[in-house]
Amino acid sequence: MRKITLDEFKNYTFLSGIDHAPGGKFAAFAVHKVDLEGNKYLSNLHLYDAEKNAVRKLTAFNKESSFKWLNEEEIVFSTIRDDKDKEDSESLKEFTQVYKIHIHGGEADKFIRFNKRVSSYEFLKNGMILASVYFDNNAKDQLSLDEKELSEELKRLKEEKDYEVLEEIPYWSNGGGFTSRKRNRLALFDSEGNFQKYLSSEFTDVELIKLSRDKSHAVILSSTFTDKMPLYNELSIFDGANVLPLETKGLSLSYADFLSDTTLILTATDMKYLGINENGKFYKYDLEKGELTLLTKDLDMSLYSSVGSDARYGGGKQRGVYNGELYFTTTKGTDSHLMKVNGEGELTEVLAEEGSVDSFSIEEGHLLYIGMKNTSLQALYALEDGTSRQITTFNDWIHEELKLSIPETLSYPLEDGRTIDGFVLKPADYEKGKKYPVLLEIHGGPKTVYGSVFYHELQYFASEGYFVIFCNPRGSDGKGNDFSDIRGLYGAIDYEDLMNFTDLALETYEDMDSSNLFVTGGSYGGFMTNWIIGHTHRFKAAASQRSISNWISMFNTTDIGYYFADDQTASSPWENHEKMWDQSPLKYADQVKTPTLFIHSEEDYRCWLTEGLQMFTALKYHGVESRLCMFRGENHELSRSGKPKHRVRRLTEIDEWFKKFQPKES
């Protein structure tokens, strides 16, 4: 067996988007591979035949990652394949080309060409198509223009690429670029993709469309705003002709679906107890009576999976209704489980195994899910009689070829009886009695968790001879609202938990070299890395990634800053300014002695480049050895879904930075 290489992820297979065909006999999912030389990801659809228990490749164009079942045997997906479509796309002409493929063979054929840029669409019972359409209030409606006018407008749009005019906040979004006055607008099309009419205003942004079981009507989540996007959104019903608003009494809704033709189930929070990170609850909306009812008053759990890993690509369904019950993923402790809730608010555990449920599908009693377990990469599983059965074997080779370090649990109790749970990876070639360096890894969020699932970066550093330690300090997910609430306490109790966990690891594992400690983390983990180096000199070197250094600048420059920064620090630049500054690592930069590498992406609008630049400048000003590596064309997701060569360079930077400060062997 061999050690994991820095670029080993090029050999992994990533799965996403499992979804059943009507009837449940077939299911499709996307399979993603890394093309390191081409610096891209190759995505194709695969088919699972339940009767034959067989998986086969369905597409081979390397661009198919999202899809929709048209019927029991046909799949549709949007893509650009021919030269004419590519030319139209490059000219900024609005269109979306949908292809259709039969699961029993044959090439994909052009099916529908929308004459608008469509982001999502649903086929209605009457043959019409309900869709979310890209709409730019800064541009002219291309369908209203004649050939000459369209040519002039396309020319103008190309020229406008050199300018951005901002008129609202947020004015950009991570991974989405500049968004000022741009929306996803609800629209109706005929069966051939011809635009019929808009169903929402020009300043309404559609977040979710879910059809009723008979596909005659839909529930819509959206936000309507100018100047500043609100934190509370809107619920409405499309009745087949019009969109009718529903009263939700000041809730922030994250999901809506039909339990029946006359009953909706919602996940929502009023944010009054814990602000933006408050765990949601389930509500029922009776469409006939117009009544909203809270189903789970005492519920206090995460309603999504937040188990982190850098060995995923693509997404998939984490909530869905089947037989009048809503199935959903939840984070419990260090794992994500699958549960269901009925119309009375009764909760039932469906799947509670170690690891993560990344996405799932259920049809005709058949439940499939994509997950990670037993320190393995993703696989497709079937849940049968309460037991998981693995279907795909794309990644089984890692246990046959690679030296993996199995996570060992390590926890310590808090005074209130709760625990800080974490893990330790021993060096891959561990020899008892030999001293090894220690790397503390800190997750993002902060409301996420580390689990025992496969994590490429952590496994790589274990293969390079580090003890890798990682935990879930207060602020993390999986243990209810109170545990995740660190508003106004950033750098206080979470810092205490991380340092106590480090001390416990050093006491527990005598072969850890306490004089040879390193630290890294991204996003919130980058914030904590910046904070740590300003409050202790115990680490020989640090790598701060996509970090926050100054809450005041973060508030005023990032896509979530104006509502995240004030909520999390319990202050603002104008109210209790000093409290916000007190929680900013930049304030303590003059105390730093630790050599620090900064990793940042030019298009990271979640934790903008200025955060890394400020901290880097401060360290250089005070004579601390430091380095900043900026990645063009990347955003906040660099470590998880960035271009393959960029992911290699990122990990190379961290690896070489730490090695630079390792003791020289005599």
XYZ file of C-alpha atoms in Angstrom:
666
model
C 0.000 0.000 0.000
C 1.153 3.538 -0.689
C 0.769 6.912 0.966
C -1.742 9.448 -0.304
C -0.232 11.955 -2.713
C -0.983 15.660 -2.679
C -2.940 15.396 -5.952
C -4.609 12.053 -5.084
C -8.049 13.647 -5.459
C -7.565 13.406 -9.235
C -8.262 9.684 -8.833
C -11.423 10.034 -6.750
C -14.947 9.638 -8.098
C -17.568 12.091 -6.849
C -21.311 11.367 -6.934
C -24.250 13.751 -6.767
C -27.948 14.311 -7.465
C -29.498 10.871 -7.027
C -33.116 10.955 -8.285
C -35.682 8.250 -9.053
C -37.701 7.954 -12.216
C -41.479 7.819 -11.722
C -42.356 4.284 -10.665
C -39.056 3.685 -8.882
C -37.597 1.094 -11.282
C -34.739 3.363 -12.308
C -32.703 6.150 -10.776
C -30.074 8.464 -12.200
C -27.162 10.301 -10.656
C -24.141 12.309 -11.769
C -20.600 10.963 -11.692
C -17.744 13.458 -11.643
C -14.049 12.852 -12.367
C -11.063 15.192 -12.305
C -9.207 16.032 -15.506
C -6.031 17.440 -14.009
C -4.313 18.101 -17.333
C -7.394 19.879 -18.702
C -7.866 21.634 -15.334
C -11.573 20.785 -15.169
C -14.167 18.291 -13.984
C -15.812 15.729 -16.254
C -19.449 15.040 -15.402
C -21.709 12.355 -16.852
C -25.030 10.801 -15.926
C -25.263 7.183 -14.759
C -28.316 4.963 -14.488
C -29.227 2.536 -11.723
C -31.550 -0.332 -12.692
C -33.191 -1.518 -9.461
C -34.474 -4.818 -10.887
C -31.052 -5.809 -12.236
C -29.160 -4.090 -9.401
C -26.852 -2.699 -12.072
C -25.257 0.675 -12.781
C -24.238 1.858 -16.229
C -23.051 5.069 -17.844
C -25.778 7.011 -19.647
C -24.020 10.071 -21.140
C -20.461 10.588 -22.330
C -20.214 14.259 -23.288
C -18.523 15.122 -19.959
C -20.827 18.105 -19.291
C -23.979 16.579 -17.803
C -24.310 17.115 -14.067
C -27.933 18.134 -13.437
C -31.023 16.556 -14.953
C -34.760 15.962 -14.638
C -36.919 12.913 -15.326
C -39.386 13.612 -18.132
C -41.156 10.273 -17.644
C -40.258 6.702 -16.585
C -37.705 6.244 -19.386
C -36.535 9.688 -20.536
C -34.221 12.227 -18.931
C -33.753 15.885 -19.863
C -30.788 18.135 -19.107
C -29.540 21.576 -20.120
C -26.240 21.946 -21.916
C -24.434 23.638 -24.803
C -23.139 21.138 -27.334
C -23.123 22.497 -30.872
C -21.268 25.452 -32.386
C -24.427 27.515 -32.983
C -25.418 27.367 -29.311
C -21.876 28.210 -28.276
C -21.869 31.206 -30.635
C -25.227 32.423 -29.282
C -23.984 32.038 -25.708
C -20.814 34.011 -26.388
C -22.870 36.764 -28.031
C -24.927 37.044 -24.790
C -28.137 36.027 -26.551
C -30.697 34.710 -24.079
C -31.627 31.038 -24.468
C -31.438 27.667 -22.721
C -31.067 24.446 -24.725
C -32.540 21.279 -23.196
C -31.638 17.819 -24.483
C -33.528 14.553 -24.059
C -32.068 11.054 -23.795
C -33.768 7.647 -23.576
C -32.402 5.417 -20.838
C -32.432 2.319 -23.062
C -29.981 3.695 -25.606
C -29.354 6.257 -28.318
C -27.790 9.698 -28.424
C -29.226 12.724 -26.687
C -31.360 14.895 -28.972
C -32.349 18.531 -28.771
C -35.704 18.727 -27.000
C -36.673 22.247 -25.928
C -35.014 25.577 -26.583
C -36.211 28.214 -24.135
C -36.016 31.727 -25.535
C -34.934 32.971 -22.112
C -32.052 32.086 -19.803
C -33.690 29.558 -17.482
C -32.154 28.493 -14.150
C -34.819 25.921 -13.166
C -38.001 24.615 -14.723
C -40.944 22.321 -13.978
C -43.346 20.590 -16.396
C -46.967 21.304 -15.520
C -49.883 18.907 -15.997
C -51.416 21.036 -18.757
C -48.236 20.956 -20.875
C -47.012 24.420 -19.872
C -43.651 24.955 -18.186
C -43.132 26.943 -14.983
C -39.630 28.335 -14.737
C -37.223 30.578 -12.902
C -35.692 32.979 -15.437
C -32.587 35.148 -15.224
C -33.752 38.768 -15.348
C -31.514 41.827 -15.483
C -33.177 45.146 -14.645
C -30.149 46.839 -16.221
C -30.825 45.351 -19.685
C -33.556 45.391 -22.333
C -35.945 42.494 -22.904
C -34.401 40.737 -25.917
C -37.730 39.256 -27.051
C -39.167 42.733 -27.543
C -36.391 43.786 -29.940
C -36.223 43.448 -33.703
C -33.092 42.079 -35.362
C -31.338 45.458 -35.588
C -32.261 46.431 -32.028
C -31.115 43.058 -30.717
C -27.753 43.423 -32.438
C -27.306 46.853 -30.850
C -28.324 45.558 -27.414
C -25.895 42.618 -27.572
C -23.142 45.026 -28.557
C -24.062 47.300 -25.638
C -24.024 44.387 -23.183
C -20.519 43.414 -24.289
C -19.343 46.994 -23.802
C -21.014 47.137 -20.386
C -18.819 44.257 -19.219
C -16.187 46.892 -18.481
C -18.487 48.570 -15.942
C -20.508 47.666 -12.885
C -23.148 49.995 -11.462
C -24.201 49.130 -7.911
C -27.591 50.175 -6.578
C -28.366 47.655 -3.838
C -26.901 45.247 -1.296
C -25.776 42.611 -1.650
C -24.219 43.747 -4.911
C -22.413 40.468 -5.496
C -22.612 36.835 -4.410
C -19.924 34.240 -3.959
C -19.814 32.167 -7.133
C -22.426 34.401 -8.763
C -20.518 37.586 -9.523
C -22.164 41.005 -9.474
C -25.896 40.738 -8.792
C -27.151 44.310 -8.368
C -30.716 44.595 -9.792
C -30.511 41.058 -11.171
C -33.125 38.462 -10.246
C -34.439 34.970 -10.932
C -37.979 35.812 -12.036
C -40.957 33.450 -12.205
C -42.201 32.891 -15.763
C -44.516 30.697 -17.812
C -43.548 28.997 -21.099
C -45.421 26.829 -23.565
C -44.415 23.207 -24.182
C -41.844 24.230 -26.816
C -40.076 26.746 -24.594
C -41.681 29.899 -25.948
C -42.016 32.602 -23.311
C -45.622 33.461 -22.413
C -45.532 35.843 -19.449
C -43.870 36.780 -16.192
C -45.659 35.746 -13.018
C -43.663 37.852 -10.558
C -42.400 41.424 -10.463
C -39.091 42.578 -11.890
C -37.629 42.874 -8.383
C -38.774 39.466 -7.110
C -36.086 36.805 -6.743
C -37.376 33.220 -6.885
C -35.598 30.863 -4.482
C -37.616 27.637 -4.791
C -40.353 26.067 -6.944
C -42.043 22.826 -5.841
C -44.896 21.230 -7.765
C -47.901 19.499 -6.258
C -48.068 15.743 -6.810
C -50.511 16.133 -9.719
C -48.341 18.939 -11.195
C -51.273 21.317 -11.466
C -49.973 23.988 -9.084
C -46.801 24.997 -7.253
C -45.517 26.531 -4.046
C -43.000 29.346 -4.426
C -40.405 30.869 -2.081
C -39.155 34.297 -3.116
C -37.904 37.695 -1.970
C -39.020 41.050 -3.350
C -36.769 44.009 -2.647
C -34.922 47.074 -3.833
C -31.890 48.663 -2.178
C -31.394 45.969 0.514
C -32.270 42.270 0.451
C -34.316 41.321 3.529
C -33.735 38.273 5.711
C -37.426 37.358 5.665
C -38.896 35.952 2.461
C -42.299 35.293 0.931
C -44.510 32.247 0.401
C -46.964 32.022 -2.487
C -48.996 29.561 -4.516
C -49.220 29.305 -8.294
C -52.741 28.004 -8.926
C -52.250 27.291 -12.635
C -52.979 30.849 -13.708
C -51.884 33.329 -11.034
C -49.487 33.650 -8.116
C -51.301 34.139 -4.797
C -49.409 35.367 -1.693
C -49.720 33.488 1.608
C -49.231 35.079 5.032
C -46.296 33.627 7.008
C -46.142 36.128 9.891
C -42.514 37.221 9.563
C -40.762 33.912 9.050
C -37.531 33.207 7.242
C -38.386 30.140 5.162
C -35.797 27.668 3.913
C -38.083 25.038 2.349
C -41.687 24.456 1.297
C -43.427 21.418 -0.191
C -46.839 19.758 -0.541
C -47.827 17.155 2.036
C -51.106 16.910 0.114
C -52.913 18.979 -2.510
C -54.314 21.205 0.239
C -51.503 21.154 2.820
C -47.994 22.590 2.757
C -45.099 21.734 5.050
C -42.530 24.454 5.711
C -39.174 24.735 7.449
C -38.685 28.189 8.910
C -37.485 30.300 11.805
C -38.382 33.750 13.108
C -34.710 34.221 14.141
C -35.791 35.773 17.438
C -33.862 33.377 19.668
C -30.560 32.777 17.874
C -30.507 35.139 14.906
C -29.540 33.897 11.458
C -28.090 30.604 12.734
C -31.202 29.564 14.637
C -32.340 26.022 13.879
C -35.578 25.907 11.927
C -38.876 24.308 12.915
C -41.621 22.621 10.915
C -44.840 24.431 10.106
C -48.023 23.288 8.356
C -50.059 25.545 6.093
C -53.690 24.628 5.409
C -54.439 26.102 1.983
C -58.214 25.750 2.329
C -58.395 27.492 5.702
C -55.417 29.814 5.206
C -54.011 28.699 8.568
C -50.353 28.451 9.552
C -49.589 25.987 12.380
C -46.306 25.363 14.209
C -45.813 21.580 14.315
C -42.586 21.201 16.302
C -42.476 23.833 19.019
C -39.759 22.133 21.074
C -37.629 20.925 18.158
C -33.981 21.965 18.411
C -31.915 20.284 15.717
C -30.248 21.135 12.441
C -32.514 20.521 9.451
C -29.734 19.852 6.963
C -26.430 18.006 6.709
C -23.426 20.093 7.717
C -20.749 17.365 7.930
C -17.777 18.816 6.078
C -15.476 17.227 3.516
C -13.333 18.340 0.591
C -14.107 15.073 -1.239
C -17.494 15.994 -2.708
C -18.502 17.670 -5.960
C -22.063 18.648 -6.829
C -25.151 18.576 -4.646
C -28.497 16.841 -4.487
C -31.799 16.616 -2.663
C -31.689 16.812 1.132
C -35.458 17.222 1.610
C -38.450 15.673 -0.094
C -42.028 14.528 0.517
C -43.066 10.902 0.150
C -46.436 9.408 1.181
C -47.460 12.505 3.117
C -44.243 12.778 5.144
C -41.246 15.047 4.689
C -37.886 13.262 4.657
C -34.901 15.423 5.561
C -31.235 15.211 6.524
C -30.096 16.438 9.915
C -26.768 16.805 11.700
C -26.526 14.980 15.011
C -23.226 15.145 16.816
C -20.567 14.444 14.184
C -22.790 12.616 11.670
C -25.695 13.408 9.379
C -28.813 11.245 9.621
C -32.032 10.892 7.642
C -35.349 11.563 9.393
C -38.980 12.181 8.505
C -41.815 14.269 9.929
C -45.547 13.888 9.328
C -48.380 16.392 9.280
C -48.810 16.124 13.054
C -45.186 17.002 13.758
C -44.188 13.451 14.742
C -40.520 12.755 14.019
C -39.079 9.372 13.045
C -35.465 8.331 12.570
C -35.026 6.698 9.148
C -31.254 6.267 8.937
C -28.807 6.816 11.798
C -25.390 5.494 10.820
C -21.908 6.890 11.220
C -20.967 9.171 8.352
C -22.995 11.467 6.144
C -26.088 11.351 3.957
C -25.211 13.745 1.133
C -28.388 13.426 -0.957
C -31.273 10.973 -1.247
C -34.294 9.927 -3.299
C -37.331 7.832 -2.444
C -39.986 6.430 -4.795
C -42.429 3.543 -4.431
C -40.824 2.630 -1.106
C -37.317 2.444 -2.563
C -34.833 4.721 -0.780
C -31.451 5.466 -2.319
C -28.818 7.810 -0.972
C -25.330 9.023 -1.720
C -23.205 9.001 1.394
C -19.799 8.704 3.017
C -19.006 6.200 5.757
C -16.177 4.156 7.278
C -13.471 6.617 6.146
C -14.497 5.974 2.555
C -15.305 8.229 -0.348
C -18.836 8.583 -1.678
C -20.933 5.626 -2.762
C -24.540 5.007 -3.729
C -26.487 3.039 -1.118
C -29.928 1.469 -0.889
C -31.706 1.443 2.477
C -33.442 -1.930 2.818
C -35.206 -3.067 6.007
C -33.302 -0.466 7.990
C -29.901 -1.594 6.679
C -27.684 0.143 4.133
C -26.524 -1.839 1.126
C -23.685 -0.385 -0.942
C -24.375 -0.313 -4.680
C -21.469 1.470 -6.381
C -17.804 0.566 -6.001
C -16.130 3.464 -7.817
C -14.001 4.326 -4.777
C -13.419 0.944 -3.133
C -9.838 0.964 -4.393
C -8.733 3.517 -1.782
C -8.802 0.908 1.009
C -6.860 -1.531 -1.157
C -4.178 0.871 -2.396
C -3.809 3.726 0.107
C -2.479 3.951 3.628
C -5.359 5.658 5.407
C -5.361 6.985 8.923
C -8.552 5.956 10.740
C -10.016 8.789 12.859
C -9.799 8.152 16.600
C -12.369 9.988 18.712
C -11.228 12.381 21.395
C -13.583 14.477 23.551
C -13.438 16.520 26.694
C -16.266 17.680 28.988
C -17.335 21.254 29.536
C -18.377 22.429 32.977
C -22.045 22.396 31.959
C -21.946 18.683 31.104
C -21.680 19.072 27.337
C -18.636 17.841 25.442
C -16.320 19.118 22.764
C -16.013 16.230 20.325
C -13.078 15.741 18.017
C -10.795 13.337 16.221
C -7.152 12.439 15.838
C -5.451 11.026 12.742
C -2.154 9.330 13.464
C 0.672 9.629 10.926
C 0.205 7.037 8.185
C 3.588 5.429 8.998
C 3.198 5.851 12.740
C 5.846 4.199 14.917
C 5.331 4.202 18.654
C 8.067 6.078 20.490
C 8.840 8.435 17.608
C 7.976 12.122 17.861
C 5.710 13.677 15.223
C 4.573 17.218 14.391
C 0.961 18.151 15.125
C -1.438 19.992 12.826
C -4.599 21.593 14.235
C -7.281 21.924 11.523
C -10.271 24.233 12.109
C -13.526 23.949 10.158
C -15.533 26.750 8.554
C -19.016 27.934 9.369
C -18.805 28.124 12.295
C -22.093 26.188 12.209
C -20.745 23.048 10.546
C -19.056 19.933 11.950
C -16.108 17.672 11.453
C -17.034 13.995 11.337
C -15.251 10.749 10.682
C -15.862 10.982 6.920
C -13.029 11.016 4.405
C -11.215 14.347 4.139
C -8.453 14.529 1.534
C -6.478 17.389 3.101
C -6.455 15.770 6.538
C -5.481 12.367 5.160
C -2.705 13.915 3.096
C -1.078 15.598 6.078
C -1.347 12.361 8.041
C 0.468 10.674 5.147
C 3.160 13.358 5.417
C 3.860 12.409 9.011
C 1.634 14.732 11.033
C -0.710 13.965 13.859
C -3.795 15.765 12.543
C -6.234 16.932 15.216
C -9.651 18.515 14.630
C -12.730 19.153 16.744
C -16.109 20.890 16.937
C -15.844 23.822 19.368
C -18.834 25.772 20.600
C -20.376 27.487 17.610
C -20.487 24.190 15.698
C -23.604 22.378 14.517
C -25.101 19.083 15.697
C -25.863 19.899 19.343
C -28.716 22.361 19.264
C -29.144 26.103 19.370
C -27.397 26.905 22.630
C -24.235 25.049 21.657
C -23.992 26.837 18.296
C -24.647 30.294 19.738
C -21.400 32.271 19.962
C -22.799 35.662 18.985
C -20.588 38.330 20.476
C -18.167 35.669 21.730
C -15.991 35.054 18.675
C -12.437 34.426 19.807
C -13.519 33.767 23.397
C -15.177 30.430 24.184
C -14.358 28.930 20.781
C -10.671 29.812 21.199
C -10.770 28.297 24.677
C -12.278 25.067 23.295
C -9.696 24.754 20.521
C -6.762 25.324 22.867
C -8.165 22.915 25.471
C -8.679 20.273 22.806
C -5.085 20.771 21.627
C -3.842 20.382 25.197
C -5.909 17.223 25.667
C -4.527 15.722 22.457
C -0.952 16.443 23.561
C -1.631 14.838 26.946
C -3.321 11.784 25.421
C -0.825 11.023 22.649
C 2.679 11.028 24.068
C 4.272 10.833 20.620
C 2.941 14.243 19.652
C 5.720 16.822 19.614
C 4.369 19.759 21.628
C 7.179 21.965 20.350
C 6.232 21.319 16.748
C 2.646 22.573 16.365
C 0.993 23.984 13.229
C -2.471 25.402 12.587
C -4.704 26.015 9.573
C -8.340 26.590 8.722
C -10.614 28.201 6.160
C -13.444 30.742 6.365
C -14.401 30.698 10.064
C -11.349 28.452 10.432
C -9.330 31.209 8.783
C -10.767 33.715 11.242
C -9.745 31.459 14.121
C -6.270 30.965 12.650
C -5.879 34.761 12.504
C -7.168 34.998 16.067
C -4.909 32.246 17.392
C -1.686 33.751 16.080
C -2.590 37.038 17.794
C -3.186 35.342 21.150
C -0.543 32.624 21.452
C 2.929 31.899 20.130
C 2.722 28.141 20.595
C 2.403 27.340 16.864
C 5.523 27.257 14.685
C 3.646 28.295 11.538
C 0.081 28.969 10.402
C -1.892 28.918 7.167
C -4.916 31.216 7.160
C -7.359 30.502 4.328
C -10.290 32.609 2.968
C -10.345 34.322 6.330
C -11.965 37.186 8.188
C -9.573 39.617 9.854
C -11.694 42.735 10.359
C -15.418 42.511 11.097
C -15.920 46.169 10.124
C -14.580 45.745 6.600
C -16.258 42.335 6.317
C -19.592 43.991 7.158
C -19.215 46.560 4.382
C -17.693 44.535 1.537
C -18.903 40.920 1.454
C -22.063 39.329 0.075
C -23.413 38.382 3.515
C -21.518 40.919 5.608
C -24.280 43.421 6.316
C -26.397 40.803 8.069
C -23.844 38.159 9.111
C -21.253 40.393 10.756
C -23.645 42.349 12.957
C -25.595 39.208 13.898
C -22.508 37.175 14.830
C -20.617 39.921 16.651
C -23.749 41.350 18.320
C -22.567 44.795 17.220
C -22.154 46.971 14.139
C -19.766 49.657 12.853
C -22.155 52.300 14.283
C -23.489 50.551 17.378
C -20.859 49.316 19.836
C -18.091 49.785 17.290
C -15.468 48.801 19.861
C -17.082 45.402 20.423
C -16.827 44.616 16.712
C -13.202 45.737 16.678
C -12.455 43.753 19.857
C -13.558 40.584 18.036
C -11.407 41.361 14.974
C -8.085 39.485 14.699
C -6.563 42.536 13.002
C -6.667 44.382 16.336
C -4.118 41.929 17.749
C -1.839 41.715 14.701
C 0.875 43.630 16.537
C 1.125 40.681 18.945
C 1.777 38.083 16.222
C 5.092 36.218 16.092
C 3.937 33.155 14.118
C 5.060 32.893 10.454
C 1.789 32.864 8.490
C 0.718 31.951 4.983
C -2.465 33.523 3.632
C -4.529 31.786 0.946
C -7.231 33.835 -0.764
C -9.252 33.828 -3.985
C -9.740 36.952 -6.064
C -13.485 36.295 -6.498
C -14.203 35.197 -2.933
C -17.074 37.549 -2.169
C -17.977 35.663 1.038
C -14.703 36.560 2.773
C -13.321 39.080 0.347
C -9.653 39.384 -0.606
C -9.299 42.541 1.479
C -9.555 40.404 4.627
C -6.414 38.469 3.778
C -4.614 41.547 2.473
C -5.197 43.489 5.690
C -3.820 40.746 7.901
C -0.889 40.108 5.563
C -0.028 43.819 5.499
C -0.219 44.048 9.290
C 2.162 41.117 9.750
C 4.638 42.476 7.204
C 4.446 45.899 8.868
C 5.349 44.330 12.210
C 8.194 42.271 10.790
C 6.508 38.832 10.883
C 7.480 36.377 8.178
C 4.430 35.976 5.952
C 3.303 35.161 2.435
C 0.042 35.587 0.511
C -0.991 33.445 -2.450
C -4.004 34.757 -4.386
C -5.927 32.587 -6.858
C -7.477 34.278 -9.891
C -10.781 32.909 -11.161
C -11.585 31.215 -7.852
C -14.033 31.949 -5.064
C -14.813 30.779 -1.530
C -15.078 27.158 -2.717
C -11.442 26.851 -3.858
C -10.547 23.948 -1.558
C -13.705 21.979 -2.417
C -14.553 22.641 -6.062
C -11.852 24.934 -7.410
C -10.074 24.151 -10.653
C -7.997 20.973 -10.114
C -4.615 22.627 -10.732
C -5.546 25.420 -8.343
C -6.447 22.876 -5.685
C -3.034 21.279 -6.139
C -1.276 24.636 -5.879
C -3.246 25.578 -2.756
C -2.278 22.392 -0.930
C 1.306 22.691 -2.201
C 1.560 26.191 -0.728
C 0.415 24.980 2.697
C 2.559 21.850 2.588
C 5.762 23.694 1.661
C 5.073 26.505 4.137
C 4.826 24.086 7.032
C 7.870 22.091 5.916
C 9.864 25.300 5.840
C 9.490 25.560 9.621
C 10.020 21.899 10.474
C 13.167 21.042 12.463
C 16.025 20.114 10.160
C 16.986 16.467 10.409
C 20.570 15.991 11.513
